[in-house]
């Protein structure tokens, strides 16, 4: 029997790649005749798109699955699926411990969704596919994007870097780049659908390469697409940053003056054990080079504390790098051992309370740095893209700087997606506050 108005519900955990993948899956489900519901009790398909990056990420998913299993019991014909990195990583575990999960798909198996839905109409039973592909880049699938000003466009999948702490090369498989044409096509579609900002995504965006060229060529081609007001990319690897990329960034107004540059650790010994392929000095030199090409460039980072064998002295070197660079923002994590990775086998794991202590100090330091970086903008005019109404007041907008920091300002005649000049007047926490400077006042100010 055909269902009337079948509905799907997708919940996404983890990184922006997963957000983009969920949008791909949503696009496919819509093609199969499903529409989205925000009420999971109404859903005929529930997909959890999961993350395996740290133990806590997996625990969150376990709890979530347990807390909604009753929905499946109440409606046995519903399809209850686990997608993404944890599906890839823990399929046997999930099959054993969560019998109510009936579909398990790894990140390279989403094309099979229509077929799986059809099979399920004929018979019940588990569907598991966690084969990784050397080729799958989901060319020519139309994502159904979340509303907003920003569209995520994935340009490559997988990772070949094998940092010793990281599960991603195992959950997402080998690195592969999508063709220039299909990326540019998707960017044009996104612009036609009203998106003004494009974020290019990949585990290592800047190791992107095809016969047509490397990442800087692609970035430049995206910058030339009419209607693209802003471009960001996530995440580059320090090893693959080159002058050509910085040159392209400095030449195009619409490429944000912003680099997310994951440091991970400050001490050479730890960087080496992490297989990060750069030294502390090389990282610091790279920051200098970025600032030479793009003097007002915002830089954010990722840092791990308590990697196996990290001594107090090693940890102090991480703080030292932070003090030298003064990152605009940092995402900071306690090392979490991932079974199957090389670092999980190291015997000198750091105690949990030491990790906790190191993380707390790191967060404190970064808070002062973020505030310092934002306060430095006070009295300056920044380009801010209007994104949405401020949560605090309907008379104010909330927007973002090129450096991805939030700015709150009073509404004038501008609209969402406009880029306006804001004179920064205050900085608190991670936000800045300011006022619109109109063009004629700008001329006055420059004079
Ligand atoms: N591909 C990106 C990010 C991958 S995951 C990159 O290379 O930058 C995002 C961040 O999670 C990493 O930068 C790292 O800081 C953190 N991370 C990855 N594995 C981790 C682990 N086992 N424990 C703690 N943090 C981890
Ligand atoms: Fe993980 Fe390293 Fe690859 Fe980033 S570059 S996804 S941290 S293995
Ligand atoms: Fe998590 Fe997979 Fe992203 S492990 S961080 S969802 S690539």
Tab-separated table of C-alpha atoms and ligand atoms in Angstrom:
chain	number	residue	atom	x	y	z
A	1	UNK	CA	0.000	0.000	0.000
A	2	UNK	CA	1.350	3.425	-0.944
A	3	UNK	CA	1.652	5.920	1.885
A	4	UNK	CA	-0.064	9.271	1.605
A	5	UNK	CA	2.252	12.236	2.162
A	6	UNK	CA	5.137	10.288	3.659
A	7	UNK	CA	7.432	12.339	5.872
A	8	UNK	CA	11.056	12.252	6.959
A	9	UNK	CA	12.956	13.584	9.939
A	10	UNK	CA	16.757	13.968	9.922
A	11	UNK	CA	18.854	14.887	12.919
A	12	UNK	CA	22.494	15.816	12.344
A	13	UNK	CA	25.458	15.449	14.686
A	14	UNK	CA	29.094	16.355	14.074
A	15	UNK	CA	30.755	18.641	11.589
A	16	UNK	CA	29.615	20.733	8.647
A	17	UNK	CA	30.347	17.868	6.262
A	18	UNK	CA	27.556	16.025	8.013
A	19	UNK	CA	25.249	19.022	7.714
A	20	UNK	CA	25.976	19.068	3.978
A	21	UNK	CA	25.446	15.293	3.730
A	22	UNK	CA	22.102	15.556	5.528
A	23	UNK	CA	21.071	18.147	2.954
A	24	UNK	CA	22.003	15.695	0.186
A	25	UNK	CA	19.979	12.947	1.821
A	26	UNK	CA	17.043	15.345	2.282
A	27	UNK	CA	17.213	16.170	-1.429
A	28	UNK	CA	17.032	12.457	-2.285
A	29	UNK	CA	14.137	11.793	0.056
A	30	UNK	CA	12.198	14.658	-1.468
A	31	UNK	CA	12.767	13.154	-4.902
A	32	UNK	CA	11.295	9.926	-3.540
A	33	UNK	CA	8.155	11.829	-2.604
A	34	UNK	CA	8.847	12.465	1.071
A	35	UNK	CA	8.494	15.836	2.720
A	36	UNK	CA	10.222	17.105	5.826
A	37	UNK	CA	8.567	17.073	9.238
A	38	UNK	CA	9.911	18.694	12.373
A	39	UNK	CA	7.792	16.404	14.515
A	40	UNK	CA	9.566	13.070	14.713
A	41	UNK	CA	6.473	11.268	16.019
A	42	UNK	CA	4.910	11.935	12.589
A	43	UNK	CA	7.872	10.639	10.601
A	44	UNK	CA	7.850	7.578	8.332
A	45	UNK	CA	11.636	7.784	8.067
A	46	UNK	CA	13.916	8.875	10.897
A	47	UNK	CA	17.608	9.250	10.045
A	48	UNK	CA	20.284	10.111	12.598
A	49	UNK	CA	23.394	11.376	10.810
A	50	UNK	CA	26.103	10.639	13.337
A	51	UNK	CA	29.631	11.603	14.373
A	52	UNK	CA	32.453	9.495	15.792
A	53	UNK	CA	35.156	12.100	16.347
A	54	UNK	CA	35.270	11.790	20.156
A	55	UNK	CA	33.842	9.335	22.633
A	56	UNK	CA	31.393	11.944	23.860
A	57	UNK	CA	30.011	12.427	20.344
A	58	UNK	CA	29.233	8.707	20.202
A	59	UNK	CA	27.703	8.674	23.675
A	60	UNK	CA	25.379	11.509	22.696
A	61	UNK	CA	24.129	9.467	19.747
A	62	UNK	CA	23.705	6.305	21.856
A	63	UNK	CA	21.550	8.209	24.322
A	64	UNK	CA	19.549	9.856	21.602
A	65	UNK	CA	18.864	6.530	19.898
A	66	UNK	CA	17.758	4.946	23.159
A	67	UNK	CA	15.511	7.859	23.979
A	68	UNK	CA	13.571	7.609	20.721
A	69	UNK	CA	13.448	3.852	20.206
A	70	UNK	CA	9.837	3.788	21.458
A	71	UNK	CA	8.817	5.597	18.254
A	72	UNK	CA	9.897	2.588	16.247
A	73	UNK	CA	8.057	0.193	18.545
A	74	UNK	CA	4.896	2.227	18.195
A	75	UNK	CA	5.211	2.397	14.425
A	76	UNK	CA	7.080	-0.707	13.225
A	77	UNK	CA	6.683	0.128	9.527
A	78	UNK	CA	8.738	3.269	10.049
A	79	UNK	CA	12.331	3.243	8.722
A	80	UNK	CA	14.762	4.037	11.515
A	81	UNK	CA	18.274	4.610	10.219
A	82	UNK	CA	21.716	5.531	11.457
A	83	UNK	CA	23.900	7.296	8.897
A	84	UNK	CA	27.327	8.874	8.944
A	85	UNK	CA	30.612	8.307	10.675
A	86	UNK	CA	29.392	6.321	13.660
A	87	UNK	CA	27.372	4.034	11.408
A	88	UNK	CA	30.585	3.401	9.532
A	89	UNK	CA	32.637	2.943	12.645
A	90	UNK	CA	30.324	0.926	14.873
A	91	UNK	CA	28.027	-1.000	12.601
A	92	UNK	CA	28.396	-4.364	14.384
A	93	UNK	CA	27.967	-2.751	17.728
A	94	UNK	CA	24.827	-0.984	16.593
A	95	UNK	CA	23.378	-4.127	15.034
A	96	UNK	CA	23.844	-5.988	18.298
A	97	UNK	CA	22.918	-3.390	20.855
A	98	UNK	CA	20.163	-1.556	18.971
A	99	UNK	CA	17.984	-4.099	17.157
A	100	UNK	CA	15.362	-1.439	16.489
A	101	UNK	CA	17.739	0.314	14.074
A	102	UNK	CA	16.907	-1.107	10.661
A	103	UNK	CA	19.113	0.863	8.279
A	104	UNK	CA	22.833	1.507	8.742
A	105	UNK	CA	24.556	3.510	6.020
A	106	UNK	CA	28.113	4.825	5.935
A	107	UNK	CA	28.956	8.195	4.336
A	108	UNK	CA	29.555	6.689	0.866
A	109	UNK	CA	26.291	4.730	0.647
A	110	UNK	CA	23.620	7.393	0.468
A	111	UNK	CA	22.853	6.797	-3.200
A	112	UNK	CA	21.275	3.537	-2.110
A	113	UNK	CA	18.537	5.279	-0.131
A	114	UNK	CA	15.794	5.134	-2.826
A	115	UNK	CA	16.500	1.433	-3.385
A	116	UNK	CA	16.400	0.765	0.340
A	117	UNK	CA	13.063	2.512	0.703
A	118	UNK	CA	11.687	0.354	-2.100
A	119	UNK	CA	13.046	-2.847	-0.590
A	120	UNK	CA	11.521	-1.944	2.717
A	121	UNK	CA	8.102	-1.583	1.144
A	122	UNK	CA	8.386	-5.221	0.072
A	123	UNK	CA	9.914	-6.784	3.143
A	124	UNK	CA	11.188	-5.952	6.581
A	125	UNK	CA	14.778	-6.614	7.630
A	126	UNK	CA	18.042	-4.855	8.172
A	127	UNK	CA	19.818	-2.937	5.456
A	128	UNK	CA	23.480	-2.328	6.106
A	129	UNK	CA	25.935	-0.716	3.717
A	130	UNK	CA	29.199	0.673	4.967
A	131	UNK	CA	31.362	0.125	1.927
A	132	UNK	CA	33.679	3.062	1.417
A	133	UNK	CA	34.293	4.254	-2.102
A	134	UNK	CA	37.350	5.691	-3.791
A	135	UNK	CA	35.147	7.643	-6.166
A	136	UNK	CA	31.838	8.672	-4.616
A	137	UNK	CA	31.550	12.479	-4.519
A	138	UNK	CA	27.745	12.674	-4.954
A	139	UNK	CA	28.006	14.594	-8.196
A	140	UNK	CA	24.670	15.634	-9.660
A	141	UNK	CA	22.597	15.149	-6.539
A	142	UNK	CA	20.607	18.204	-5.569
A	143	UNK	CA	20.801	18.999	-1.874
A	144	UNK	CA	17.816	20.434	-0.056
A	145	UNK	CA	19.507	23.178	1.940
A	146	UNK	CA	18.701	24.561	5.345
A	147	UNK	CA	17.422	28.109	5.245
A	148	UNK	CA	19.795	30.985	5.831
A	149	UNK	CA	22.333	33.069	3.969
A	150	UNK	CA	25.021	30.394	3.755
A	151	UNK	CA	25.189	27.347	1.486
A	152	UNK	CA	27.634	24.532	2.231
A	153	UNK	CA	29.152	23.020	-0.884
A	154	UNK	CA	31.368	19.991	-0.401
A	155	UNK	CA	34.288	19.896	-2.803
A	156	UNK	CA	36.080	16.792	-1.619
A	157	UNK	CA	35.454	13.812	0.623
A	158	UNK	CA	37.603	11.612	2.811
A	159	UNK	CA	41.056	12.206	4.216
A	160	UNK	CA	44.479	10.693	3.594
A	161	UNK	CA	46.379	12.589	6.271
A	162	UNK	CA	46.034	9.981	9.025
A	163	UNK	CA	46.720	12.192	12.009
A	164	UNK	CA	47.299	9.550	14.656
A	165	UNK	CA	44.433	10.720	16.897
A	166	UNK	CA	41.788	10.892	14.201
A	167	UNK	CA	39.036	8.478	13.157
A	168	UNK	CA	37.999	10.407	10.033
A	169	UNK	CA	40.276	8.596	7.539
A	170	UNK	CA	38.590	5.370	8.715
A	171	UNK	CA	35.007	6.619	8.715
A	172	UNK	CA	35.172	8.634	5.530
A	173	UNK	CA	37.765	6.745	3.545
A	174	UNK	CA	40.181	7.952	0.913
A	175	UNK	CA	40.424	11.506	-0.224
A	176	UNK	CA	38.794	12.373	-3.536
A	177	UNK	CA	37.950	15.663	-5.232
A	178	UNK	CA	34.793	16.536	-7.067
A	179	UNK	CA	35.016	18.036	-10.570
A	180	UNK	CA	35.269	21.795	-11.025
A	181	UNK	CA	32.201	21.847	-13.255
A	182	UNK	CA	29.891	20.157	-10.835
A	183	UNK	CA	31.051	22.385	-7.965
A	184	UNK	CA	30.589	25.561	-9.989
A	185	UNK	CA	27.194	24.272	-11.137
A	186	UNK	CA	26.143	23.752	-7.546
A	187	UNK	CA	27.405	27.196	-6.527
A	188	UNK	CA	25.347	28.780	-9.340
A	189	UNK	CA	22.273	26.846	-8.235
A	190	UNK	CA	22.771	27.985	-4.654
A	191	UNK	CA	23.011	31.617	-5.788
A	192	UNK	CA	19.866	31.202	-7.910
A	193	UNK	CA	18.122	29.859	-4.842
A	194	UNK	CA	18.989	32.994	-2.902
A	195	UNK	CA	22.144	32.035	-0.983
A	196	UNK	CA	24.707	34.832	-0.790
A	197	UNK	CA	27.520	33.106	1.075
A	198	UNK	CA	29.235	29.900	-0.032
A	199	UNK	CA	31.293	27.745	2.328
A	200	UNK	CA	33.436	25.193	0.501
A	201	UNK	CA	33.802	22.059	2.581
A	202	UNK	CA	36.250	19.201	2.820
A	203	UNK	CA	38.296	17.473	5.505
A	204	UNK	CA	41.286	19.124	3.858
A	205	UNK	CA	39.850	21.632	1.424
A	206	UNK	CA	43.217	22.882	0.321
A	207	UNK	CA	44.497	19.502	-0.793
A	208	UNK	CA	41.712	19.580	-3.401
A	209	UNK	CA	43.057	18.786	-6.843
A	210	UNK	CA	41.680	17.711	-10.205
A	211	UNK	CA	43.058	17.760	-13.737
A	212	UNK	CA	41.738	21.288	-14.038
A	213	UNK	CA	43.814	22.557	-11.150
A	214	UNK	CA	44.288	22.755	-7.429
A	215	UNK	CA	42.340	24.489	-4.684
A	216	UNK	CA	43.376	28.095	-5.469
A	217	UNK	CA	42.048	27.693	-9.031
A	218	UNK	CA	38.749	26.405	-7.765
A	219	UNK	CA	38.480	29.158	-5.157
A	220	UNK	CA	39.102	31.755	-7.809
A	221	UNK	CA	36.486	30.225	-10.105
A	222	UNK	CA	33.932	30.291	-7.267
A	223	UNK	CA	34.825	33.916	-6.493
A	224	UNK	CA	33.986	34.834	-10.101
A	225	UNK	CA	30.481	33.345	-10.022
A	226	UNK	CA	28.109	36.340	-10.224
A	227	UNK	CA	26.081	36.842	-7.065
A	228	UNK	CA	28.508	35.146	-4.659
A	229	UNK	CA	28.892	37.838	-2.019
A	230	UNK	CA	31.055	35.892	0.370
A	231	UNK	CA	33.170	32.747	0.260
A	232	UNK	CA	34.622	30.764	3.129
A	233	UNK	CA	36.324	27.373	3.210
A	234	UNK	CA	36.728	24.722	5.932
A	235	UNK	CA	39.098	23.211	6.941
A	236	UNK	CA	42.461	23.784	5.362
A	237	UNK	CA	45.514	21.839	6.554
A	238	UNK	CA	48.605	23.931	7.362
A	239	UNK	CA	50.692	21.605	5.180
A	240	UNK	CA	48.714	22.535	2.074
A	241	UNK	CA	48.574	26.320	2.533
A	242	UNK	CA	50.581	27.972	-0.213
A	243	UNK	CA	51.351	31.423	-1.546
A	244	UNK	CA	49.099	30.944	-4.530
A	245	UNK	CA	46.097	30.390	-2.247
A	246	UNK	CA	46.898	33.472	-0.169
A	247	UNK	CA	47.435	35.451	-3.362
A	248	UNK	CA	43.980	34.483	-4.657
A	249	UNK	CA	42.455	35.339	-1.271
A	250	UNK	CA	44.032	38.760	-1.228
A	251	UNK	CA	42.928	39.520	-4.799
A	252	UNK	CA	39.223	38.795	-4.423
A	253	UNK	CA	37.061	41.071	-2.350
A	254	UNK	CA	34.410	38.398	-1.826
A	255	UNK	CA	36.753	35.770	-0.345
A	256	UNK	CA	36.566	36.348	3.409
A	257	UNK	CA	39.744	37.455	5.139
A	258	UNK	CA	39.528	34.468	7.381
A	259	UNK	CA	41.468	31.227	7.773
A	260	UNK	CA	40.650	28.358	10.087
A	261	UNK	CA	44.094	26.926	10.714
A	262	UNK	CA	44.105	23.901	13.037
A	263	UNK	CA	47.167	23.954	15.297
A	264	UNK	CA	46.352	20.875	17.430
A	265	UNK	CA	49.479	21.240	19.597
A	266	UNK	CA	52.464	23.527	20.106
A	267	UNK	CA	55.343	21.171	20.872
A	268	UNK	CA	57.252	19.624	17.972
A	269	UNK	CA	57.459	16.287	19.749
A	270	UNK	CA	53.677	16.094	20.046
A	271	UNK	CA	53.064	17.416	16.536
A	272	UNK	CA	55.322	14.700	15.248
A	273	UNK	CA	53.570	11.984	17.231
A	274	UNK	CA	50.287	13.354	15.912
A	275	UNK	CA	51.668	13.066	12.366
A	276	UNK	CA	50.701	16.669	11.698
A	277	UNK	CA	53.681	17.149	9.307
A	278	UNK	CA	54.620	20.696	10.456
A	279	UNK	CA	56.695	22.062	13.316
A	280	UNK	CA	55.872	24.846	15.744
A	281	UNK	CA	58.151	27.235	13.844
A	282	UNK	CA	56.610	26.323	10.506
A	283	UNK	CA	53.151	26.994	11.917
A	284	UNK	CA	54.208	30.389	13.302
A	285	UNK	CA	55.884	31.289	10.014
A	286	UNK	CA	52.732	30.346	8.166
A	287	UNK	CA	50.705	32.696	10.382
A	288	UNK	CA	53.178	35.471	9.533
A	289	UNK	CA	52.866	34.733	5.821
A	290	UNK	CA	49.060	34.798	6.028
A	291	UNK	CA	49.216	38.165	7.768
A	292	UNK	CA	51.682	39.464	5.204
A	293	UNK	CA	49.289	38.718	2.330
A	294	UNK	CA	46.135	39.620	4.246
A	295	UNK	CA	47.049	42.064	7.022
A	296	UNK	CA	43.650	42.032	8.752
A	297	UNK	CA	43.067	38.292	8.405
A	298	UNK	CA	41.118	36.580	11.187
A	299	UNK	CA	42.557	33.251	12.216
A	300	UNK	CA	40.810	30.547	14.214
A	301	UNK	CA	42.091	27.135	15.226
A	302	UNK	CA	41.492	23.687	16.736
A	303	UNK	CA	43.556	22.486	19.677
A	304	UNK	CA	43.762	19.140	21.469
A	305	UNK	CA	45.069	18.865	25.038
A	306	UNK	CA	46.238	15.694	26.726
A	307	UNK	CA	47.438	13.840	23.651
A	308	UNK	CA	49.309	10.682	24.791
A	309	UNK	CA	52.709	11.609	26.196
A	310	UNK	CA	51.948	15.347	26.480
A	311	UNK	CA	54.014	16.700	29.377
A	312	UNK	CA	53.461	19.982	31.168
A	313	UNK	CA	56.334	21.468	29.179
A	314	UNK	CA	54.721	20.343	25.902
A	315	UNK	CA	51.439	21.851	26.992
A	316	UNK	CA	53.151	25.152	27.849
A	317	UNK	CA	54.350	25.272	24.240
A	318	UNK	CA	50.738	25.163	23.081
A	319	UNK	CA	50.005	28.164	25.299
A	320	UNK	CA	53.099	29.858	23.934
A	321	UNK	CA	51.889	29.513	20.348
A	322	UNK	CA	48.456	30.810	21.375
A	323	UNK	CA	50.065	33.837	23.002
A	324	UNK	CA	52.167	34.521	19.932
A	325	UNK	CA	49.340	34.176	17.420
A	326	UNK	CA	46.364	35.426	19.468
A	327	UNK	CA	43.717	33.435	17.594
A	328	UNK	CA	40.390	35.154	17.053
A	329	UNK	CA	38.700	31.946	18.082
A	330	UNK	CA	39.618	28.384	19.032
A	331	UNK	CA	37.791	25.072	19.267
A	332	UNK	CA	39.458	23.200	22.095
A	333	UNK	CA	39.184	19.518	22.944
A	334	UNK	CA	40.411	16.956	25.424
A	335	UNK	CA	42.102	14.126	23.584
A	336	UNK	CA	39.701	11.213	23.234
A	337	UNK	CA	41.149	7.826	22.407
A	338	UNK	CA	39.583	6.352	19.252
A	339	UNK	CA	39.947	2.582	18.937
A	340	UNK	CA	41.587	1.692	15.630
A	341	UNK	CA	43.728	4.813	15.437
A	342	UNK	CA	47.468	4.750	16.024
A	343	UNK	CA	47.422	7.025	19.067
A	344	UNK	CA	44.959	4.716	20.834
A	345	UNK	CA	47.817	2.208	21.047
A	346	UNK	CA	50.226	4.597	22.735
A	347	UNK	CA	50.785	3.462	26.300
A	348	UNK	CA	51.382	6.894	27.835
A	349	UNK	CA	47.799	8.157	27.955
A	350	UNK	CA	47.276	11.292	30.051
A	351	UNK	CA	45.059	11.206	33.171
A	352	UNK	CA	41.565	12.571	32.796
A	353	UNK	CA	41.938	15.183	35.568
A	354	UNK	CA	45.128	16.536	34.011
A	355	UNK	CA	43.384	16.817	30.665
A	356	UNK	CA	40.496	18.617	32.333
A	357	UNK	CA	42.802	21.062	34.062
A	358	UNK	CA	44.731	21.780	30.861
A	359	UNK	CA	41.551	22.312	28.899
A	360	UNK	CA	40.148	24.737	31.486
A	361	UNK	CA	43.281	26.886	31.371
A	362	UNK	CA	43.267	26.850	27.594
A	363	UNK	CA	39.655	27.973	27.457
A	364	UNK	CA	40.381	30.808	29.896
A	365	UNK	CA	43.305	32.020	27.833
A	366	UNK	CA	41.339	31.854	24.593
A	367	UNK	CA	38.496	33.834	26.131
A	368	UNK	CA	40.834	36.714	26.847
A	369	UNK	CA	42.304	36.429	23.351
A	370	UNK	CA	38.907	36.483	21.638
A	371	UNK	CA	37.924	39.527	23.626
A	372	UNK	CA	41.275	41.154	22.903
A	373	UNK	CA	40.926	40.464	19.176
A	374	UNK	CA	37.388	41.860	19.142
A	375	UNK	CA	38.279	44.894	21.237
A	376	UNK	CA	40.972	45.700	18.731
A	377	UNK	CA	38.167	46.383	16.236
A	378	UNK	CA	36.556	49.043	18.425
A	379	UNK	CA	36.581	52.327	16.535
A	380	UNK	CA	37.019	50.551	13.192
A	381	UNK	CA	34.528	49.993	10.401
A	382	UNK	CA	33.957	46.326	9.509
A	383	UNK	CA	32.004	44.768	6.658
A	384	UNK	CA	29.127	42.843	8.180
A	385	UNK	CA	26.662	40.613	6.364
A	386	UNK	CA	23.135	40.948	7.720
A	387	UNK	CA	22.002	37.438	8.653
A	388	UNK	CA	18.942	37.519	10.883
A	389	UNK	CA	17.037	39.447	13.464
A	390	UNK	CA	18.851	39.667	16.775
A	391	UNK	CA	17.484	37.302	19.413
A	392	UNK	CA	17.445	40.134	21.927
A	393	UNK	CA	15.482	42.746	20.018
A	394	UNK	CA	13.322	42.976	16.874
A	395	UNK	CA	14.849	46.416	16.338
A	396	UNK	CA	18.330	44.972	15.845
A	397	UNK	CA	20.113	42.784	13.333
A	398	UNK	CA	22.598	40.031	13.955
A	399	UNK	CA	25.289	39.708	11.331
A	400	UNK	CA	28.802	38.351	10.856
A	401	UNK	CA	32.157	39.843	9.998
A	402	UNK	CA	34.470	38.321	7.416
A	403	UNK	CA	36.230	36.764	10.388
A	404	UNK	CA	33.003	34.946	11.260
A	405	UNK	CA	32.338	36.891	14.460
A	406	UNK	CA	28.846	37.995	15.432
A	407	UNK	CA	27.913	41.687	15.364
A	408	UNK	CA	24.693	43.201	16.737
A	409	UNK	CA	23.492	46.562	15.415
A	410	UNK	CA	20.354	48.686	15.109
A	411	UNK	CA	18.196	48.167	12.043
A	412	UNK	CA	18.133	50.769	9.289
A	413	UNK	CA	16.792	50.263	5.788
A	414	UNK	CA	19.174	47.342	5.043
A	415	UNK	CA	17.973	43.795	4.431
A	416	UNK	CA	19.112	40.257	5.138
A	417	UNK	CA	22.125	39.316	2.939
A	418	UNK	CA	23.220	42.957	2.533
A	419	UNK	CA	26.844	43.657	3.410
A	420	UNK	CA	27.004	46.899	5.373
A	421	UNK	CA	29.681	49.030	7.054
A	422	UNK	CA	29.461	48.837	10.824
A	423	UNK	CA	31.444	51.042	13.163
A	424	UNK	CA	32.351	48.758	16.061
A	425	UNK	CA	31.684	50.338	19.450
A	426	UNK	CA	31.870	47.527	21.954
A	427	UNK	CA	32.967	43.905	22.387
A	428	UNK	CA	31.632	41.470	24.977
A	429	UNK	CA	32.057	37.711	25.167
A	430	UNK	CA	32.260	36.509	21.562
A	431	UNK	CA	30.079	39.307	20.137
A	432	UNK	CA	30.643	42.849	18.934
A	433	UNK	CA	28.230	45.768	18.928
A	434	UNK	CA	28.166	48.711	16.565
A	435	UNK	CA	26.279	51.096	14.345
A	436	UNK	CA	25.772	51.349	10.628
A	437	UNK	CA	27.910	53.895	8.847
A	438	UNK	CA	26.184	55.138	5.711
A	439	UNK	CA	28.201	55.659	2.535
A	440	UNK	CA	28.196	59.458	2.727
A	441	UNK	CA	29.476	59.378	6.308
A	442	UNK	CA	32.189	56.968	5.192
A	443	UNK	CA	33.503	59.495	2.696
A	444	UNK	CA	33.519	62.032	5.459
A	445	UNK	CA	35.451	59.706	7.700
A	446	UNK	CA	38.067	58.881	5.076
A	447	UNK	CA	38.564	62.601	4.455
B	1	LIG	N1	39.761	17.803	8.991
B	1	LIG	C1	39.766	18.841	9.898
B	1	LIG	C2	39.024	18.606	11.195
B	1	LIG	C3	38.712	17.287	11.662
B	1	LIG	S1	37.869	17.039	13.159
B	1	LIG	C4	41.189	19.199	10.168
B	1	LIG	O1	42.084	18.455	9.922
B	1	LIG	O2	41.373	20.291	10.626
B	1	LIG	C5	37.841	18.568	14.008
B	1	LIG	C6	38.750	18.644	15.168
B	1	LIG	O3	38.447	17.670	16.132
B	1	LIG	C7	40.204	18.409	14.853
B	1	LIG	O4	40.827	19.510	14.302
B	1	LIG	C8	40.763	18.073	16.207
B	1	LIG	O5	41.153	19.226	16.910
B	1	LIG	C9	39.575	17.436	16.917
B	1	LIG	N2	39.773	15.990	17.094
B	1	LIG	C10	39.897	15.058	16.125
B	1	LIG	N3	40.111	13.838	16.674
B	1	LIG	C11	40.093	14.001	18.014
B	1	LIG	C12	40.280	13.135	19.131
B	1	LIG	N4	40.513	11.834	18.971
B	1	LIG	N5	40.210	13.675	20.377
B	1	LIG	C13	39.996	14.985	20.546
B	1	LIG	N6	39.827	15.848	19.536
B	1	LIG	C14	39.894	15.381	18.276
B	2	LIG	FE1	41.574	13.988	10.884
B	2	LIG	FE2	43.983	14.911	10.393
B	2	LIG	FE3	42.383	14.219	8.385
B	2	LIG	FE4	41.839	16.385	9.818
B	2	LIG	S1	43.659	16.061	8.547
B	2	LIG	S2	40.397	14.798	9.194
B	2	LIG	S3	42.493	15.800	11.840
B	2	LIG	S4	43.252	12.844	9.890
B	3	LIG	FE1	32.342	13.686	13.084
B	3	LIG	FE2	32.570	12.418	10.817
B	3	LIG	FE3	32.596	15.040	10.857
B	3	LIG	S1	33.498	11.842	12.721
B	3	LIG	S2	33.478	15.510	12.835
B	3	LIG	S3	30.909	13.767	11.430
B	3	LIG	S4	33.740	13.719	9.509
